[in-house]
Amino acid sequence: MIQNLSGNSKLFLINIVWAFLLFFGIIGFVFIKSLKKENVEKKDEFD
């Protein structure tokens, strides 16, 4: 019983870590895309 429980908690922690990685990965991707968009718009203004 104890071994089974520790195995489940390990899987649970791994799932949480993966969820955080995906979450921050998507936020970072969108953030970088928006930053690049702003830089392009600023370049257009200079022209």
mmCIF file with all atom_site columns, N, CA and C in Angstrom:
data_model
loop_
_atom_site.group_PDB
_atom_site.id
_atom_site.type_symbol
_atom_site.label_atom_id
_atom_site.label_alt_id
_atom_site.label_comp_id
_atom_site.label_asym_id
_atom_site.label_entity_id
_atom_site.label_seq_id
_atom_site.pdbx_PDB_ins_code
_atom_site.Cartn_x
_atom_site.Cartn_y
_atom_site.Cartn_z
_atom_site.occupancy
_atom_site.B_iso_or_equiv
_atom_site.pdbx_formal_charge
_atom_site.auth_seq_id
_atom_site.auth_comp_id
_atom_site.auth_asym_id
_atom_site.auth_atom_id
_atom_site.pdbx_PDB_model_num
ATOM 1   N N  . MET A 1 1  ? 0.844  -1.217 0.000   1.00 0.00 ? 1  MET A N  1
ATOM 2   C CA . MET A 1 1  ? 0.000  0.000  0.000   1.00 0.00 ? 1  MET A CA 1
ATOM 3   C C  . MET A 1 1  ? 0.876  1.263  0.000   1.00 0.00 ? 1  MET A C  1
ATOM 4   N N  . ILE A 1 2  ? 1.882  1.287  0.868   1.00 0.00 ? 2  ILE A N  1
ATOM 5   C CA . ILE A 1 2  ? 2.723  2.486  0.982   1.00 0.00 ? 2  ILE A CA 1
ATOM 6   C C  . ILE A 1 2  ? 3.490  2.721  -0.323  1.00 0.00 ? 2  ILE A C  1
ATOM 7   N N  . GLN A 1 3  ? 4.046  1.643  -0.910  1.00 0.00 ? 3  GLN A N  1
ATOM 8   C CA . GLN A 1 3  ? 4.797  1.782  -2.165  1.00 0.00 ? 3  GLN A CA 1
ATOM 9   C C  . GLN A 1 3  ? 3.880  2.314  -3.264  1.00 0.00 ? 3  GLN A C  1
ATOM 10  N N  . ASN A 1 4  ? 2.672  1.771  -3.328  1.00 0.00 ? 4  ASN A N  1
ATOM 11  C CA . ASN A 1 4  ? 1.708  2.197  -4.349  1.00 0.00 ? 4  ASN A CA 1
ATOM 12  C C  . ASN A 1 4  ? 1.391  3.676  -4.182  1.00 0.00 ? 4  ASN A C  1
ATOM 13  N N  . LEU A 1 5  ? 1.215  4.107  -2.934  1.00 0.00 ? 5  LEU A N  1
ATOM 14  C CA . LEU A 1 5  ? 0.873  5.506  -2.649  1.00 0.00 ? 5  LEU A CA 1
ATOM 15  C C  . LEU A 1 5  ? 2.008  6.426  -3.082  1.00 0.00 ? 5  LEU A C  1
ATOM 16  N N  . SER A 1 6  ? 3.254  6.068  -2.740  1.00 0.00 ? 6  SER A N  1
ATOM 17  C CA . SER A 1 6  ? 4.397  6.916  -3.097  1.00 0.00 ? 6  SER A CA 1
ATOM 18  C C  . SER A 1 6  ? 4.529  6.985  -4.617  1.00 0.00 ? 6  SER A C  1
ATOM 19  N N  . GLY A 1 7  ? 4.247  5.884  -5.308  1.00 0.00 ? 7  GLY A N  1
ATOM 20  C CA . GLY A 1 7  ? 4.312  5.882  -6.772  1.00 0.00 ? 7  GLY A CA 1
ATOM 21  C C  . GLY A 1 7  ? 3.290  6.840  -7.348  1.00 0.00 ? 7  GLY A C  1
ATOM 22  N N  . ASN A 1 8  ? 2.079  6.828  -6.797  1.00 0.00 ? 8  ASN A N  1
ATOM 23  C CA . ASN A 1 8  ? 1.028  7.728  -7.289  1.00 0.00 ? 8  ASN A CA 1
ATOM 24  C C  . ASN A 1 8  ? 1.394  9.184  -7.028  1.00 0.00 ? 8  ASN A C  1
ATOM 25  N N  . SER A 1 9  ? 1.956  9.469  -5.861  1.00 0.00 ? 9  SER A N  1
ATOM 26  C CA . SER A 1 9  ? 2.321  10.856 -5.540  1.00 0.00 ? 9  SER A CA 1
ATOM 27  C C  . SER A 1 9  ? 3.440  11.326 -6.463  1.00 0.00 ? 9  SER A C  1
ATOM 28  N N  . LYS A 1 10 ? 4.354  10.405 -6.829  1.00 0.00 ? 10 LYS A N  1
ATOM 29  C CA . LYS A 1 10 ? 5.429  10.776 -7.759  1.00 0.00 ? 10 LYS A CA 1
ATOM 30  C C  . LYS A 1 10 ? 4.826  11.139 -9.110  1.00 0.00 ? 10 LYS A C  1
ATOM 31  N N  . LEU A 1 11 ? 3.910  10.316 -9.598  1.00 0.00 ? 11 LEU A N  1
ATOM 32  C CA . LEU A 1 11 ? 3.248  10.598 -10.883 1.00 0.00 ? 11 LEU A CA 1
ATOM 33  C C  . LEU A 1 11 ? 2.504  11.918 -10.793 1.00 0.00 ? 11 LEU A C  1
ATOM 34  N N  . PHE A 1 12 ? 1.859  12.155 -9.656  1.00 0.00 ? 12 PHE A N  1
ATOM 35  C CA . PHE A 1 12 ? 1.105  13.397 -9.448  1.00 0.00 ? 12 PHE A CA 1
ATOM 36  C C  . PHE A 1 12 ? 2.036  14.601 -9.546  1.00 0.00 ? 12 PHE A C  1
ATOM 37  N N  . LEU A 1 13 ? 3.204  14.508 -8.881  1.00 0.00 ? 13 LEU A N  1
ATOM 38  C CA . LEU A 1 13 ? 4.181  15.612 -8.929  1.00 0.00 ? 13 LEU A CA 1
ATOM 39  C C  . LEU A 1 13 ? 4.683  15.818 -10.354 1.00 0.00 ? 13 LEU A C  1
ATOM 40  N N  . ILE A 1 14 ? 4.954  14.724 -11.068 1.00 0.00 ? 14 ILE A N  1
ATOM 41  C CA . ILE A 1 14 ? 5.438  14.832 -12.456 1.00 0.00 ? 14 ILE A CA 1
ATOM 42  C C  . ILE A 1 14 ? 4.379  15.520 -13.312 1.00 0.00 ? 14 ILE A C  1
ATOM 43  N N  . ASN A 1 15 ? 3.123  15.163 -13.108 1.00 0.00 ? 15 ASN A N  1
ATOM 44  C CA . ASN A 1 15 ? 2.036  15.798 -13.879 1.00 0.00 ? 15 ASN A CA 1
ATOM 45  C C  . ASN A 1 15 ? 1.966  17.288 -13.588 1.00 0.00 ? 15 ASN A C  1
ATOM 46  N N  . ILE A 1 16 ? 2.136  17.679 -12.331 1.00 0.00 ? 16 ILE A N  1
ATOM 47  C CA . ILE A 1 16 ? 2.105  19.105 -11.960 1.00 0.00 ? 16 ILE A CA 1
ATOM 48  C C  . ILE A 1 16 ? 3.259  19.834 -12.640 1.00 0.00 ? 16 ILE A C  1
ATOM 49  N N  . VAL A 1 17 ? 4.455  19.221 -12.607 1.00 0.00 ? 17 VAL A N  1
ATOM 50  C CA . VAL A 1 17 ? 5.634  19.845 -13.233 1.00 0.00 ? 17 VAL A CA 1
ATOM 51  C C  . VAL A 1 17 ? 5.394  20.025 -14.725 1.00 0.00 ? 17 VAL A C  1
ATOM 52  N N  . TRP A 1 18 ? 4.862  18.998 -15.392 1.00 0.00 ? 18 TRP A N  1
ATOM 53  C CA . TRP A 1 18 ? 4.589  19.096 -16.836 1.00 0.00 ? 18 TRP A CA 1
ATOM 54  C C  . TRP A 1 18 ? 3.555  20.177 -17.109 1.00 0.00 ? 18 TRP A C  1
ATOM 55  N N  . ALA A 1 19 ? 2.531  20.265 -16.259 1.00 0.00 ? 19 ALA A N  1
ATOM 56  C CA . ALA A 1 19 ? 1.492  21.289 -16.444 1.00 0.00 ? 19 ALA A CA 1
ATOM 57  C C  . ALA A 1 19 ? 2.115  22.680 -16.349 1.00 0.00 ? 19 ALA A C  1
ATOM 58  N N  . PHE A 1 20 ? 3.000  22.884 -15.368 1.00 0.00 ? 20 PHE A N  1
ATOM 59  C CA . PHE A 1 20 ? 3.669  24.185 -15.216 1.00 0.00 ? 20 PHE A CA 1
ATOM 60  C C  . PHE A 1 20 ? 4.535  24.487 -16.427 1.00 0.00 ? 20 PHE A C  1
ATOM 61  N N  . LEU A 1 21 ? 5.289  23.480 -16.903 1.00 0.00 ? 21 LEU A N  1
ATOM 62  C CA . LEU A 1 21 ? 6.169  23.683 -18.061 1.00 0.00 ? 21 LEU A CA 1
ATOM 63  C C  . LEU A 1 21 ? 5.350  24.081 -19.282 1.00 0.00 ? 21 LEU A C  1
ATOM 64  N N  . LEU A 1 22 ? 4.256  23.374 -19.528 1.00 0.00 ? 22 LEU A N  1
ATOM 65  C CA . LEU A 1 22 ? 3.400  23.696 -20.680 1.00 0.00 ? 22 LEU A CA 1
ATOM 66  C C  . LEU A 1 22 ? 2.805  25.089 -20.517 1.00 0.00 ? 22 LEU A C  1
ATOM 67  N N  . PHE A 1 23 ? 2.307  25.381 -19.316 1.00 0.00 ? 23 PHE A N  1
ATOM 68  C CA . PHE A 1 23 ? 1.680  26.674 -19.022 1.00 0.00 ? 23 PHE A CA 1
ATOM 69  C C  . PHE A 1 23 ? 2.650  27.823 -19.282 1.00 0.00 ? 23 PHE A C  1
ATOM 70  N N  . PHE A 1 24 ? 3.857  27.726 -18.671 1.00 0.00 ? 24 PHE A N  1
ATOM 71  C CA . PHE A 1 24 ? 4.842  28.802 -18.836 1.00 0.00 ? 24 PHE A CA 1
ATOM 72  C C  . PHE A 1 24 ? 5.383  28.838 -20.258 1.00 0.00 ? 24 PHE A C  1
ATOM 73  N N  . GLY A 1 25 ? 5.476  27.673 -20.898 1.00 0.00 ? 25 GLY A N  1
ATOM 74  C CA . GLY A 1 25 ? 5.948  27.628 -22.282 1.00 0.00 ? 25 GLY A CA 1
ATOM 75  C C  . GLY A 1 25 ? 5.005  28.386 -23.199 1.00 0.00 ? 25 GLY A C  1
ATOM 76  N N  . ILE A 1 26 ? 3.698  28.174 -23.028 1.00 0.00 ? 26 ILE A N  1
ATOM 77  C CA . ILE A 1 26 ? 2.699  28.860 -23.865 1.00 0.00 ? 26 ILE A CA 1
ATOM 78  C C  . ILE A 1 26 ? 2.728  30.359 -23.573 1.00 0.00 ? 26 ILE A C  1
ATOM 79  N N  . ILE A 1 27 ? 2.779  30.734 -22.291 1.00 0.00 ? 27 ILE A N  1
ATOM 80  C CA . ILE A 1 27 ? 2.806  32.163 -21.926 1.00 0.00 ? 27 ILE A CA 1
ATOM 81  C C  . ILE A 1 27 ? 4.062  32.818 -22.505 1.00 0.00 ? 27 ILE A C  1
ATOM 82  N N  . GLY A 1 28 ? 5.206  32.154 -22.364 1.00 0.00 ? 28 GLY A N  1
ATOM 83  C CA . GLY A 1 28 ? 6.455  32.695 -22.893 1.00 0.00 ? 28 GLY A CA 1
ATOM 84  C C  . GLY A 1 28 ? 6.388  32.851 -24.405 1.00 0.00 ? 28 GLY A C  1
ATOM 85  N N  . PHE A 1 29 ? 5.816  31.853 -25.088 1.00 0.00 ? 29 PHE A N  1
ATOM 86  C CA . PHE A 1 29 ? 5.699  31.906 -26.551 1.00 0.00 ? 29 PHE A CA 1
ATOM 87  C C  . PHE A 1 29 ? 4.848  33.098 -26.975 1.00 0.00 ? 29 PHE A C  1
ATOM 88  N N  . VAL A 1 30 ? 3.696  33.276 -26.340 1.00 0.00 ? 30 VAL A N  1
ATOM 89  C CA . VAL A 1 30 ? 2.799  34.394 -26.674 1.00 0.00 ? 30 VAL A CA 1
ATOM 90  C C  . VAL A 1 30 ? 3.477  35.724 -26.350 1.00 0.00 ? 30 VAL A C  1
ATOM 91  N N  . PHE A 1 31 ? 4.165  35.778 -25.207 1.00 0.00 ? 31 PHE A N  1
ATOM 92  C CA . PHE A 1 31 ? 4.847  37.008 -24.776 1.00 0.00 ? 31 PHE A CA 1
ATOM 93  C C  . PHE A 1 31 ? 5.919  37.410 -25.788 1.00 0.00 ? 31 PHE A C  1
ATOM 94  N N  . ILE A 1 32 ? 6.733  36.443 -26.223 1.00 0.00 ? 32 ILE A N  1
ATOM 95  C CA . ILE A 1 32 ? 7.800  36.726 -27.198 1.00 0.00 ? 32 ILE A CA 1
ATOM 96  C C  . ILE A 1 32 ? 7.188  37.163 -28.529 1.00 0.00 ? 32 ILE A C  1
ATOM 97  N N  . LYS A 1 33 ? 6.107  36.506 -28.934 1.00 0.00 ? 33 LYS A N  1
ATOM 98  C CA . LYS A 1 33 ? 5.449  36.883 -30.197 1.00 0.00 ? 33 LYS A CA 1
ATOM 99  C C  . LYS A 1 33 ? 4.948  38.319 -30.125 1.00 0.00 ? 33 LYS A C  1
ATOM 100 N N  . SER A 1 34 ? 4.343  38.707 -29.017 1.00 0.00 ? 34 SER A N  1
ATOM 101 C CA . SER A 1 34 ? 3.814  40.071 -28.873 1.00 0.00 ? 34 SER A CA 1
ATOM 102 C C  . SER A 1 34 ? 4.970  41.069 -28.851 1.00 0.00 ? 34 SER A C  1
ATOM 103 N N  . LEU A 1 35 ? 6.096  40.705 -28.228 1.00 0.00 ? 35 LEU A N  1
ATOM 104 C CA . LEU A 1 35 ? 7.261  41.598 -28.200 1.00 0.00 ? 35 LEU A CA 1
ATOM 105 C C  . LEU A 1 35 ? 7.789  41.803 -29.613 1.00 0.00 ? 35 LEU A C  1
ATOM 106 N N  . LYS A 1 36 ? 7.880  40.718 -30.387 1.00 0.00 ? 36 LYS A N  1
ATOM 107 C CA . LYS A 1 36 ? 8.361  40.826 -31.767 1.00 0.00 ? 36 LYS A CA 1
ATOM 108 C C  . LYS A 1 36 ? 7.415  41.705 -32.576 1.00 0.00 ? 36 LYS A C  1
ATOM 109 N N  . LYS A 1 37 ? 6.116  41.558 -32.352 1.00 0.00 ? 37 LYS A N  1
ATOM 110 C CA . LYS A 1 37 ? 5.118  42.372 -33.067 1.00 0.00 ? 37 LYS A CA 1
ATOM 111 C C  . LYS A 1 37 ? 5.352  43.851 -32.772 1.00 0.00 ? 37 LYS A C  1
ATOM 112 N N  . GLU A 1 38 ? 5.564  44.186 -31.493 1.00 0.00 ? 38 GLU A N  1
ATOM 113 C CA . GLU A 1 38 ? 5.797  45.588 -31.105 1.00 0.00 ? 38 GLU A CA 1
ATOM 114 C C  . GLU A 1 38 ? 7.053  46.124 -31.783 1.00 0.00 ? 38 GLU A C  1
ATOM 115 N N  . ASN A 1 39 ? 8.110  45.315 -31.834 1.00 0.00 ? 39 ASN A N  1
ATOM 116 C CA . ASN A 1 39 ? 9.356  45.752 -32.468 1.00 0.00 ? 39 ASN A CA 1
ATOM 117 C C  . ASN A 1 39 ? 9.127  46.028 -33.949 1.00 0.00 ? 39 ASN A C  1
ATOM 118 N N  . VAL A 1 40 ? 8.350  45.190 -34.613 1.00 0.00 ? 40 VAL A N  1
ATOM 119 C CA . VAL A 1 40 ? 8.067  45.382 -36.041 1.00 0.00 ? 40 VAL A CA 1
ATOM 120 C C  . VAL A 1 40 ? 7.288  46.676 -36.230 1.00 0.00 ? 40 VAL A C  1
ATOM 121 N N  . GLU A 1 41 ? 6.298  46.917 -35.365 1.00 0.00 ? 41 GLU A N  1
ATOM 122 C CA . GLU A 1 41 ? 5.492  48.140 -35.479 1.00 0.00 ? 41 GLU A CA 1
ATOM 123 C C  . GLU A 1 41 ? 6.367  49.373 -35.265 1.00 0.00 ? 41 GLU A C  1
ATOM 124 N N  . LYS A 1 42 ? 7.299  49.308 -34.316 1.00 0.00 ? 42 LYS A N  1
ATOM 125 C CA . LYS A 1 42 ? 8.192  50.447 -34.061 1.00 0.00 ? 42 LYS A CA 1
ATOM 126 C C  . LYS A 1 42 ? 9.073  50.705 -35.286 1.00 0.00 ? 42 LYS A C  1
ATOM 127 N N  . LYS A 1 43 ? 9.561  49.647 -35.924 1.00 0.00 ? 43 LYS A N  1
ATOM 128 C CA . LYS A 1 43 ? 10.393 49.803 -37.121 1.00 0.00 ? 43 LYS A CA 1
ATOM 129 C C  . LYS A 1 43 ? 9.584  50.489 -38.221 1.00 0.00 ? 43 LYS A C  1
ATOM 130 N N  . ASP A 1 44 ? 8.318  50.094 -38.363 1.00 0.00 ? 44 ASP A N  1
ATOM 131 C CA . ASP A 1 44 ? 7.458  50.703 -39.387 1.00 0.00 ? 44 ASP A CA 1
ATOM 132 C C  . ASP A 1 44 ? 7.290  52.195 -39.105 1.00 0.00 ? 44 ASP A C  1
ATOM 133 N N  . GLU A 1 45 ? 7.178  52.564 -37.835 1.00 0.00 ? 45 GLU A N  1
ATOM 134 C CA . GLU A 1 45 ? 7.009  53.980 -37.483 1.00 0.00 ? 45 GLU A CA 1
ATOM 135 C C  . GLU A 1 45 ? 8.249  54.780 -37.881 1.00 0.00 ? 45 GLU A C  1
ATOM 136 N N  . PHE A 1 46 ? 9.432  54.197 -37.704 1.00 0.00 ? 46 PHE A N  1
ATOM 137 C CA . PHE A 1 46 ? 10.672 54.899 -38.063 1.00 0.00 ? 46 PHE A CA 1
ATOM 138 C C  . PHE A 1 46 ? 10.730 55.150 -39.566 1.00 0.00 ? 46 PHE A C  1
ATOM 139 N N  . ASP A 1 47 ? 10.267 54.219 -40.356 1.00 0.00 ? 47 ASP A N  1
ATOM 140 C CA . ASP A 1 47 ? 10.248 54.404 -41.820 1.00 0.00 ? 47 ASP A CA 1
ATOM 141 C C  . ASP A 1 47 ? 9.281  55.524 -42.159 1.00 0.00 ? 47 ASP A C  1
#
